[in-house]
Amino acid sequence: MQNFDQLTEDYSRGSVPDAAAVNGVQIAIVMIGAMITLPVFLAGAQLGSSLGLQQAIVAFIGAGIVLAILSAASGVVASKSRLTTWLIIRYSFGTFGAKIVSACVAVTVLGWYAATVDMFARAVETLLTAITESSVGNKYLYLISASLLMVATAIFGFKALDKLSKLAVPLMLLLLIGMLYNAITGFELPAQTVPSMSIAQGISSGIGAFIVAVAMFPDLCRYARSPKDAIGASIASYGVAVPSIMLIATVPIIATGEQNFLKMLMLVGFGVFGLILLLLATWTTNAYNLYSISLVFATLTEAVKKWKLVIVAGIIGTALSMLPILDNFLHFLHFLAIVIPPITGIYLADFFIVHKQQFDAEAVLPTFRPTAFISWIAGALGGYLLSETDAISFTTVAALDAVIISFVLYLVLEHFIGNAKEK
């Protein structure tokens, strides 16, 4: 058992040693593997049909630029501290305060794990029925089988994600390119589409689809050999891969005129290949989700080995995906998508300005830091109100506005009433 514990060691409760550090390419490949997933395909397809091809390209590139900048900043924090997101936020929120934040995030990621595996199971059931013209298996069989694959991978942490992504990402990219080729050669792109959404709204939606992942990017970038590797991984994954993946999902939808992504796969003759793509995409994405959840759980309880936490998270996520309340639960998750981004603004302000890019590993941290929680609540409320009303917006992107509000307010509060560095 001790050998297994060593094999699954992932430095979830401490800093990553230099010997375990990797280059930016490996980090980018893992992140891209997590990005290629059915919910992203559906989001890209919906945005593309609402914007039209030309405006969609502009919106996707704009979203990619903003995401790359934010993820580069969070990646630098991780590469210099070598800590997980949840160990980083202890310096701004306090030791107990960080656990409150971590619990909130754990609910979100568990929910998205459940939603992704549920979407996968439904998609497989639909595609197999269409291909074979008969019912093959059932949703719960596909759901449990997929979850077992994800748990078996996530148990071994970053090392397993790295190996899986090196195998799956090139294959997924080839399948996506094949789908794109079939759509372009088999159908004619319309000359012009009347957009029902502005470019600004498209950029906002694109950013919103990935902003939570940006907040948690330190979980991967803590393995970066240097800040340059972290920045390179950010540009490759968020600046290049995000626009590309969403565009590849958009073109076939526009070309075929079929808004349903699964039906589009059948139209372009990609039924069987579509199943393979969905399996690989769900495997890489949800293995990453479980990995992130286990890092959160590791900060909530220090008495349990991380690989055991992966199994617990997998069981909870799988059970949650079977509940009929999942569709309603997704509304709560969308709300949390605005609640989580301000955390990024706070830990960026804390690291770069308050702590001057240097965390003291020997510092005795406070239990609870009110300046961070006030900033978090204000940022979340501000982002929520801006997303629900026509109030003045800084950037037209509610989640990004929430990051800015929390960033500025945290610095103001720390200047006047805070004492971020323990003497």
Short mmCIF file of C-alpha atoms in Angstrom, two decimals:
data_model
loop_
_atom_site.label_atom_id
_atom_site.label_comp_id
_atom_site.label_asym_id
_atom_site.label_seq_id
_atom_site.Cartn_x
_atom_site.Cartn_y
_atom_site.Cartn_z
CA MET A 1 0.00 0.00 0.00
CA GLN A 2 2.90 2.33 0.73
CA ASN A 3 4.20 1.81 -2.82
CA PHE A 4 0.74 2.65 -4.20
CA ASP A 5 0.65 5.81 -2.08
CA GLN A 6 4.00 6.83 -3.53
CA LEU A 7 2.84 6.03 -7.06
CA THR A 8 -0.21 8.26 -6.64
CA GLU A 9 1.69 11.09 -4.92
CA ASP A 10 0.63 14.40 -6.47
CA TYR A 11 1.91 17.02 -3.98
CA SER A 12 -1.65 18.09 -3.21
CA ARG A 13 -0.75 19.42 0.24
CA GLY A 14 2.64 20.97 -0.49
CA SER A 15 4.79 22.48 -3.21
CA VAL A 16 5.84 20.58 -6.34
CA PRO A 17 9.59 19.81 -6.25
CA ASP A 18 11.86 20.86 -9.10
CA ALA A 19 12.41 17.23 -10.08
CA ALA A 20 8.72 16.81 -10.90
CA ALA A 21 8.41 19.99 -12.99
CA VAL A 22 7.56 19.74 -16.71
CA ASN A 23 7.65 22.00 -19.75
CA GLY A 24 4.81 24.19 -20.95
CA VAL A 25 3.95 21.89 -23.85
CA GLN A 26 2.97 19.06 -21.49
CA ILE A 27 0.79 21.39 -19.43
CA ALA A 28 -0.87 22.75 -22.57
CA ILE A 29 -1.65 19.27 -23.87
CA VAL A 30 -3.37 18.31 -20.59
CA MET A 31 -5.36 21.56 -20.61
CA ILE A 32 -6.39 21.14 -24.25
CA GLY A 33 -7.53 17.60 -23.47
CA ALA A 34 -9.76 19.01 -20.73
CA MET A 35 -11.16 21.66 -23.12
CA ILE A 36 -12.23 19.25 -25.87
CA THR A 37 -15.58 18.21 -24.47
CA LEU A 38 -19.24 17.97 -25.45
CA PRO A 39 -20.41 21.04 -23.47
CA VAL A 40 -17.76 23.16 -25.27
CA PHE A 41 -18.85 21.75 -28.66
CA LEU A 42 -22.43 22.65 -27.83
CA ALA A 43 -21.45 26.15 -26.64
CA GLY A 44 -19.38 26.78 -29.77
CA ALA A 45 -22.14 25.51 -32.02
CA GLN A 46 -24.75 27.69 -30.33
CA LEU A 47 -22.58 30.78 -30.50
CA GLY A 48 -21.70 30.12 -34.14
CA SER A 49 -25.34 29.78 -35.18
CA SER A 50 -26.21 32.98 -33.30
CA LEU A 51 -23.28 35.06 -34.58
CA GLY A 52 -22.66 33.80 -38.08
CA LEU A 53 -19.24 32.57 -39.17
CA GLN A 54 -17.40 35.89 -39.61
CA GLN A 55 -18.55 37.38 -36.32
CA ALA A 56 -17.99 34.06 -34.55
CA ILE A 57 -14.34 34.05 -35.61
CA VAL A 58 -13.86 37.56 -34.17
CA ALA A 59 -15.68 36.64 -30.94
CA PHE A 60 -13.72 33.42 -30.42
CA ILE A 61 -10.38 35.16 -30.98
CA GLY A 62 -11.39 37.98 -28.62
CA ALA A 63 -12.41 35.53 -25.92
CA GLY A 64 -9.17 33.59 -26.41
CA ILE A 65 -7.03 36.72 -25.96
CA VAL A 66 -8.74 37.69 -22.68
CA LEU A 67 -8.59 34.13 -21.36
CA ALA A 68 -4.92 33.79 -22.31
CA ILE A 69 -4.02 36.97 -20.39
CA LEU A 70 -5.88 35.91 -17.26
CA SER A 71 -4.64 32.32 -17.37
CA ALA A 72 -1.05 33.52 -17.93
CA ALA A 73 -1.27 35.62 -14.77
CA SER A 74 -2.69 32.75 -12.72
CA GLY A 75 -0.12 30.40 -14.26
CA VAL A 76 2.76 32.65 -13.19
CA VAL A 77 1.45 32.62 -9.60
CA ALA A 78 1.47 28.82 -9.66
CA SER A 79 4.85 28.43 -11.36
CA LYS A 80 6.51 30.67 -8.77
CA SER A 81 4.75 29.25 -5.71
CA ARG A 82 4.43 25.62 -6.96
CA LEU A 83 1.16 25.38 -4.99
CA THR A 84 -2.37 24.31 -5.90
CA THR A 85 -5.08 26.94 -6.27
CA TRP A 86 -6.42 26.01 -2.84
CA LEU A 87 -3.08 26.38 -1.07
CA ILE A 88 -2.51 29.71 -2.83
CA ILE A 89 -5.77 31.22 -1.61
CA ARG A 90 -4.86 30.51 2.03
CA TYR A 91 -2.60 33.58 1.87
CA SER A 92 -5.52 35.85 0.99
CA PHE A 93 -8.51 34.11 2.62
CA GLY A 94 -6.84 32.53 5.67
CA THR A 95 -6.56 28.84 6.51
CA PHE A 96 -10.20 28.30 7.49
CA GLY A 97 -11.46 30.89 5.02
CA ALA A 98 -9.78 29.00 2.19
CA LYS A 99 -11.69 25.86 3.19
CA ILE A 100 -14.98 27.72 2.83
CA VAL A 101 -14.01 28.85 -0.66
CA SER A 102 -12.76 25.37 -1.54
CA ALA A 103 -16.04 23.77 -0.47
CA CYS A 104 -17.96 26.14 -2.75
CA VAL A 105 -15.73 25.28 -5.68
CA ALA A 106 -15.95 21.55 -4.95
CA VAL A 107 -19.74 21.72 -5.35
CA THR A 108 -19.32 23.47 -8.70
CA VAL A 109 -16.77 21.06 -10.16
CA LEU A 110 -18.70 18.02 -8.91
CA GLY A 111 -21.79 19.41 -10.60
CA TRP A 112 -19.98 19.90 -13.89
CA TYR A 113 -18.51 16.41 -13.62
CA ALA A 114 -22.01 15.02 -13.22
CA ALA A 115 -23.39 17.16 -16.04
CA THR A 116 -20.60 16.14 -18.44
CA VAL A 117 -20.87 12.41 -17.80
CA ASP A 118 -24.67 12.63 -18.02
CA MET A 119 -24.43 14.45 -21.38
CA PHE A 120 -21.99 11.79 -22.57
CA ALA A 121 -24.30 8.93 -21.59
CA ARG A 122 -27.27 10.54 -23.32
CA ALA A 123 -25.21 11.28 -26.43
CA VAL A 124 -23.89 7.71 -26.68
CA GLU A 125 -27.40 6.35 -26.28
CA THR A 126 -28.70 8.67 -29.01
CA LEU A 127 -25.88 7.98 -31.46
CA LEU A 128 -25.91 4.21 -30.97
CA THR A 129 -29.66 4.12 -31.50
CA ALA A 130 -29.26 6.13 -34.71
CA ILE A 131 -26.37 3.98 -35.99
CA THR A 132 -27.83 0.55 -35.16
CA GLU A 133 -31.50 1.57 -35.47
CA SER A 134 -32.13 -0.20 -32.20
CA SER A 135 -31.56 0.37 -28.50
CA VAL A 136 -28.14 -0.85 -27.34
CA GLY A 137 -27.57 -0.90 -23.59
CA ASN A 138 -28.84 2.02 -21.54
CA LYS A 139 -27.74 5.40 -20.29
CA TYR A 140 -26.71 4.19 -16.83
CA LEU A 141 -24.43 1.49 -18.25
CA TYR A 142 -22.57 4.09 -20.33
CA LEU A 143 -22.50 6.51 -17.43
CA ILE A 144 -21.00 4.08 -14.90
CA SER A 145 -18.52 2.65 -17.40
CA ALA A 146 -17.28 6.12 -18.31
CA SER A 147 -16.97 7.12 -14.66
CA LEU A 148 -14.83 4.07 -13.91
CA LEU A 149 -12.41 5.09 -16.67
CA MET A 150 -12.19 8.62 -15.29
CA VAL A 151 -11.63 7.51 -11.70
CA ALA A 152 -8.94 5.03 -12.74
CA THR A 153 -7.08 7.83 -14.50
CA ALA A 154 -7.49 10.63 -11.97
CA ILE A 155 -6.21 8.45 -9.11
CA PHE A 156 -2.67 8.87 -10.46
CA GLY A 157 -2.92 12.64 -10.73
CA PHE A 158 -1.00 14.82 -13.17
CA LYS A 159 1.23 11.97 -14.36
CA ALA A 160 -1.76 10.00 -15.65
CA LEU A 161 -3.43 13.07 -17.14
CA ASP A 162 -0.20 13.80 -18.99
CA LYS A 163 0.01 10.30 -20.48
CA LEU A 164 -3.70 10.17 -21.34
CA SER A 165 -3.63 13.58 -23.01
CA LYS A 166 -0.55 12.75 -25.10
CA LEU A 167 -2.46 9.78 -26.48
CA ALA A 168 -5.95 11.26 -26.74
CA VAL A 169 -5.39 14.88 -27.81
CA PRO A 170 -3.74 14.15 -31.19
CA LEU A 171 -6.45 11.59 -31.97
CA MET A 172 -9.23 13.99 -30.94
CA LEU A 173 -7.74 16.75 -33.07
CA LEU A 174 -7.59 14.40 -36.07
CA LEU A 175 -11.24 13.45 -35.54
CA LEU A 176 -12.26 17.11 -35.25
CA ILE A 177 -10.38 17.98 -38.43
CA GLY A 178 -12.04 15.03 -40.17
CA MET A 179 -15.47 16.25 -39.05
CA LEU A 180 -14.63 19.75 -40.30
CA TYR A 181 -13.40 18.40 -43.66
CA ASN A 182 -16.54 16.32 -44.20
CA ALA A 183 -18.73 19.31 -43.43
CA ILE A 184 -16.87 21.68 -45.75
CA THR A 185 -16.61 19.24 -48.67
CA GLY A 186 -20.08 17.78 -48.29
CA PHE A 187 -22.02 20.98 -47.72
CA GLU A 188 -21.88 24.57 -48.91
CA LEU A 189 -21.33 27.35 -46.43
CA PRO A 190 -24.04 30.03 -46.61
CA ALA A 191 -22.87 33.35 -48.05
CA GLN A 192 -24.11 35.34 -45.07
CA THR A 193 -25.94 34.73 -41.82
CA VAL A 194 -27.99 37.37 -40.04
CA PRO A 195 -26.59 37.44 -36.47
CA SER A 196 -28.94 37.38 -33.49
CA MET A 197 -26.13 38.22 -31.06
CA SER A 198 -23.52 40.98 -30.95
CA ILE A 199 -19.78 40.30 -31.08
CA ALA A 200 -19.46 41.68 -27.53
CA GLN A 201 -22.07 39.20 -26.32
CA GLY A 202 -20.26 36.41 -28.14
CA ILE A 203 -16.94 37.32 -26.51
CA SER A 204 -18.68 37.43 -23.13
CA SER A 205 -20.20 33.99 -23.62
CA GLY A 206 -16.89 32.56 -24.81
CA ILE A 207 -15.08 33.87 -21.75
CA GLY A 208 -17.84 32.72 -19.44
CA ALA A 209 -17.50 29.15 -20.73
CA PHE A 210 -13.87 28.94 -19.53
CA ILE A 211 -13.48 31.50 -16.74
CA VAL A 212 -13.88 28.93 -13.94
CA ALA A 213 -11.12 26.80 -15.50
CA VAL A 214 -8.87 29.88 -15.54
CA ALA A 215 -9.38 30.32 -11.79
CA MET A 216 -8.19 26.74 -11.27
CA PHE A 217 -5.34 26.84 -13.81
CA PRO A 218 -2.70 26.89 -11.01
CA ASP A 219 -3.55 23.23 -10.35
CA LEU A 220 -1.70 22.41 -13.58
CA CYS A 221 0.78 25.29 -13.81
CA ARG A 222 2.29 24.45 -10.42
CA TYR A 223 4.19 21.82 -12.43
CA ALA A 224 5.66 24.43 -14.80
CA ARG A 225 9.46 24.63 -14.79
CA SER A 226 9.35 28.42 -15.09
CA PRO A 227 6.93 31.34 -15.57
CA LYS A 228 7.78 31.23 -19.29
CA ASP A 229 6.47 27.66 -19.46
CA ALA A 230 3.27 28.72 -17.68
CA ILE A 231 2.75 31.64 -20.05
CA GLY A 232 3.45 29.45 -23.07
CA ALA A 233 0.92 26.89 -21.86
CA SER A 234 -1.64 29.68 -21.37
CA ILE A 235 -1.18 31.03 -24.89
CA ALA A 236 -1.30 27.57 -26.49
CA SER A 237 -4.35 26.34 -24.58
CA TYR A 238 -6.49 29.43 -24.06
CA GLY A 239 -5.20 31.76 -26.77
CA VAL A 240 -5.01 29.19 -29.59
CA ALA A 241 -6.93 26.04 -28.64
CA VAL A 242 -10.07 27.72 -27.28
CA PRO A 243 -10.84 29.72 -30.47
CA SER A 244 -9.88 26.76 -32.66
CA ILE A 245 -12.04 24.19 -30.86
CA MET A 246 -15.08 26.47 -30.79
CA LEU A 247 -14.63 27.35 -34.46
CA ILE A 248 -14.33 23.69 -35.46
CA ALA A 249 -17.61 23.04 -33.64
CA THR A 250 -19.23 26.03 -35.35
CA VAL A 251 -18.42 25.47 -39.03
CA PRO A 252 -20.24 22.11 -39.42
CA ILE A 253 -23.32 23.54 -37.69
CA ILE A 254 -23.42 26.50 -40.07
CA ALA A 255 -22.62 24.34 -43.12
CA THR A 256 -25.29 21.70 -42.43
CA GLY A 257 -27.87 24.04 -40.92
CA GLU A 258 -28.46 21.42 -38.20
CA GLN A 259 -28.48 23.04 -34.75
CA ASN A 260 -28.36 19.74 -32.88
CA PHE A 261 -24.68 18.77 -32.55
CA LEU A 262 -25.38 15.03 -32.36
CA LYS A 263 -27.61 15.08 -35.45
CA MET A 264 -24.94 17.09 -37.25
CA LEU A 265 -22.41 14.32 -36.56
CA MET A 266 -24.71 11.87 -38.32
CA LEU A 267 -25.26 14.23 -41.26
CA VAL A 268 -21.53 14.56 -41.95
CA GLY A 269 -21.12 10.77 -41.75
CA PHE A 270 -19.38 10.88 -38.39
CA GLY A 271 -21.58 8.60 -36.32
CA VAL A 272 -18.99 5.97 -35.29
CA PHE A 273 -16.11 8.43 -35.23
CA GLY A 274 -18.34 10.77 -33.25
CA LEU A 275 -18.75 8.10 -30.57
CA ILE A 276 -14.97 7.71 -30.33
CA LEU A 277 -14.56 11.50 -30.11
CA LEU A 278 -17.18 11.79 -27.37
CA LEU A 279 -15.60 8.96 -25.37
CA LEU A 280 -12.10 10.48 -25.52
CA ALA A 281 -13.39 13.99 -24.87
CA THR A 282 -15.41 12.97 -21.83
CA TRP A 283 -12.58 10.80 -20.50
CA THR A 284 -9.93 13.53 -20.64
CA THR A 285 -12.24 16.28 -19.39
CA ASN A 286 -13.80 14.47 -16.47
CA ALA A 287 -10.53 12.85 -15.41
CA TYR A 288 -9.25 16.43 -15.12
CA ASN A 289 -12.39 17.44 -13.21
CA LEU A 290 -11.88 14.60 -10.73
CA TYR A 291 -8.24 15.58 -10.38
CA SER A 292 -9.29 19.16 -9.53
CA ILE A 293 -11.95 17.98 -7.09
CA SER A 294 -9.44 15.76 -5.27
CA LEU A 295 -7.08 18.73 -4.84
CA VAL A 296 -9.94 20.69 -3.29
CA PHE A 297 -10.87 17.79 -1.00
CA ALA A 298 -7.22 17.44 0.01
CA THR A 299 -7.35 20.91 1.58
CA LEU A 300 -10.59 20.12 3.42
CA THR A 301 -9.24 16.97 5.05
CA GLU A 302 -5.59 16.16 5.56
CA ALA A 303 -6.11 12.71 7.09
CA VAL A 304 -7.17 10.91 3.89
CA LYS A 305 -4.88 9.97 0.99
CA LYS A 306 -5.66 11.88 -2.21
CA TRP A 307 -6.29 8.75 -4.29
CA LYS A 308 -9.06 7.79 -1.89
CA LEU A 309 -10.56 11.26 -2.30
CA VAL A 310 -10.65 10.69 -6.08
CA ILE A 311 -12.74 7.56 -5.55
CA VAL A 312 -15.10 9.37 -3.18
CA ALA A 313 -15.48 12.25 -5.65
CA GLY A 314 -16.13 9.80 -8.49
CA ILE A 315 -18.86 8.03 -6.54
CA ILE A 316 -20.54 11.31 -5.55
CA GLY A 317 -20.32 12.71 -9.08
CA THR A 318 -21.70 9.52 -10.63
CA ALA A 319 -24.58 9.36 -8.14
CA LEU A 320 -25.36 13.03 -8.75
CA SER A 321 -25.50 12.48 -12.51
CA MET A 322 -28.26 9.89 -12.01
CA LEU A 323 -30.55 12.19 -10.05
CA PRO A 324 -33.54 13.79 -11.80
CA ILE A 325 -32.72 17.09 -10.11
CA LEU A 326 -29.59 17.55 -12.27
CA ASP A 327 -31.29 19.82 -14.82
CA ASN A 328 -32.41 22.20 -12.07
CA PHE A 329 -29.04 21.92 -10.36
CA LEU A 330 -27.39 23.35 -13.48
CA HIS A 331 -29.05 26.72 -12.82
CA PHE A 332 -27.22 26.80 -9.50
CA LEU A 333 -23.98 25.95 -11.28
CA HIS A 334 -24.41 28.85 -13.67
CA PHE A 335 -24.76 31.14 -10.67
CA LEU A 336 -21.57 29.71 -9.19
CA ALA A 337 -19.83 30.43 -12.50
CA ILE A 338 -20.11 34.09 -11.52
CA VAL A 339 -19.30 33.45 -7.86
CA ILE A 340 -15.97 31.72 -8.56
CA PRO A 341 -14.15 34.15 -10.94
CA PRO A 342 -13.68 36.88 -8.25
CA ILE A 343 -11.42 34.41 -6.42
CA THR A 344 -8.99 34.83 -9.31
CA GLY A 345 -8.93 38.59 -8.91
CA ILE A 346 -8.21 38.28 -5.20
CA TYR A 347 -5.33 35.81 -5.40
CA LEU A 348 -3.78 37.70 -8.33
CA ALA A 349 -3.88 40.97 -6.39
CA ASP A 350 -2.58 39.26 -3.28
CA PHE A 351 0.37 37.57 -4.99
CA PHE A 352 1.52 40.23 -7.44
CA ILE A 353 0.95 43.38 -5.36
CA VAL A 354 0.42 42.60 -1.67
CA HIS A 355 3.00 39.82 -1.38
CA LYS A 356 5.19 41.16 -4.20
CA GLN A 357 5.37 37.77 -5.99
CA GLN A 358 6.80 35.90 -3.00
CA PHE A 359 4.87 33.74 -0.54
CA ASP A 360 6.60 33.04 2.76
CA ALA A 361 6.31 29.29 3.30
CA GLU A 362 7.18 29.74 6.99
CA ALA A 363 4.56 32.44 7.66
CA VAL A 364 1.84 31.74 10.24
CA LEU A 365 -1.33 32.43 8.30
CA PRO A 366 -4.48 33.84 9.91
CA THR A 367 -7.57 31.68 10.25
CA PHE A 368 -9.90 34.07 8.48
CA ARG A 369 -9.23 37.23 6.46
CA PRO A 370 -12.30 39.48 6.11
CA THR A 371 -10.81 41.70 3.39
CA ALA A 372 -10.79 38.77 0.96
CA PHE A 373 -14.35 37.71 1.80
CA ILE A 374 -15.72 41.24 1.45
CA SER A 375 -14.00 41.52 -1.93
CA TRP A 376 -15.27 38.09 -2.97
CA ILE A 377 -18.89 38.87 -2.04
CA ALA A 378 -18.74 42.30 -3.69
CA GLY A 379 -17.21 40.88 -6.87
CA ALA A 380 -19.75 38.07 -7.06
CA LEU A 381 -22.72 40.37 -6.45
CA GLY A 382 -21.39 42.88 -8.93
CA GLY A 383 -20.90 40.21 -11.58
CA TYR A 384 -24.33 38.75 -10.95
CA LEU A 385 -26.13 42.10 -11.14
CA LEU A 386 -24.28 43.05 -14.30
CA SER A 387 -25.24 39.72 -15.89
CA GLU A 388 -28.92 40.12 -14.97
CA THR A 389 -29.45 43.83 -15.69
CA ASP A 390 -28.54 46.48 -18.23
CA ALA A 391 -26.36 48.28 -15.70
CA ILE A 392 -23.04 49.85 -16.69
CA SER A 393 -20.38 47.26 -17.39
CA PHE A 394 -16.62 47.69 -17.44
CA THR A 395 -15.95 45.07 -20.10
CA THR A 396 -19.42 43.77 -21.21
CA VAL A 397 -18.33 40.44 -19.69
CA ALA A 398 -19.97 39.90 -16.29
CA ALA A 399 -17.46 37.30 -15.09
CA LEU A 400 -14.53 39.51 -16.09
CA ASP A 401 -16.14 42.51 -14.37
CA ALA A 402 -16.40 40.38 -11.23
CA VAL A 403 -12.65 39.68 -11.41
CA ILE A 404 -11.87 43.40 -11.77
CA ILE A 405 -14.16 44.41 -8.90
CA SER A 406 -12.64 41.88 -6.51
CA PHE A 407 -9.08 42.71 -7.61
CA VAL A 408 -9.44 46.47 -7.01
CA LEU A 409 -11.51 46.22 -3.83
CA TYR A 410 -9.12 43.72 -2.24
CA LEU A 411 -6.19 46.08 -2.80
CA VAL A 412 -8.12 49.02 -1.38
CA LEU A 413 -9.21 47.10 1.72
CA GLU A 414 -5.73 45.68 2.28
CA HIS A 415 -4.23 49.14 2.02
CA PHE A 416 -6.53 50.62 4.66
CA ILE A 417 -7.46 47.78 7.04
CA GLY A 418 -5.56 44.66 6.00
CA ASN A 419 -2.23 43.20 6.98
CA ALA A 420 -1.59 40.52 4.34
CA LYS A 421 1.94 39.72 5.41
CA GLU A 422 2.21 38.25 8.84
CA LYS A 423 5.05 39.73 10.85
#
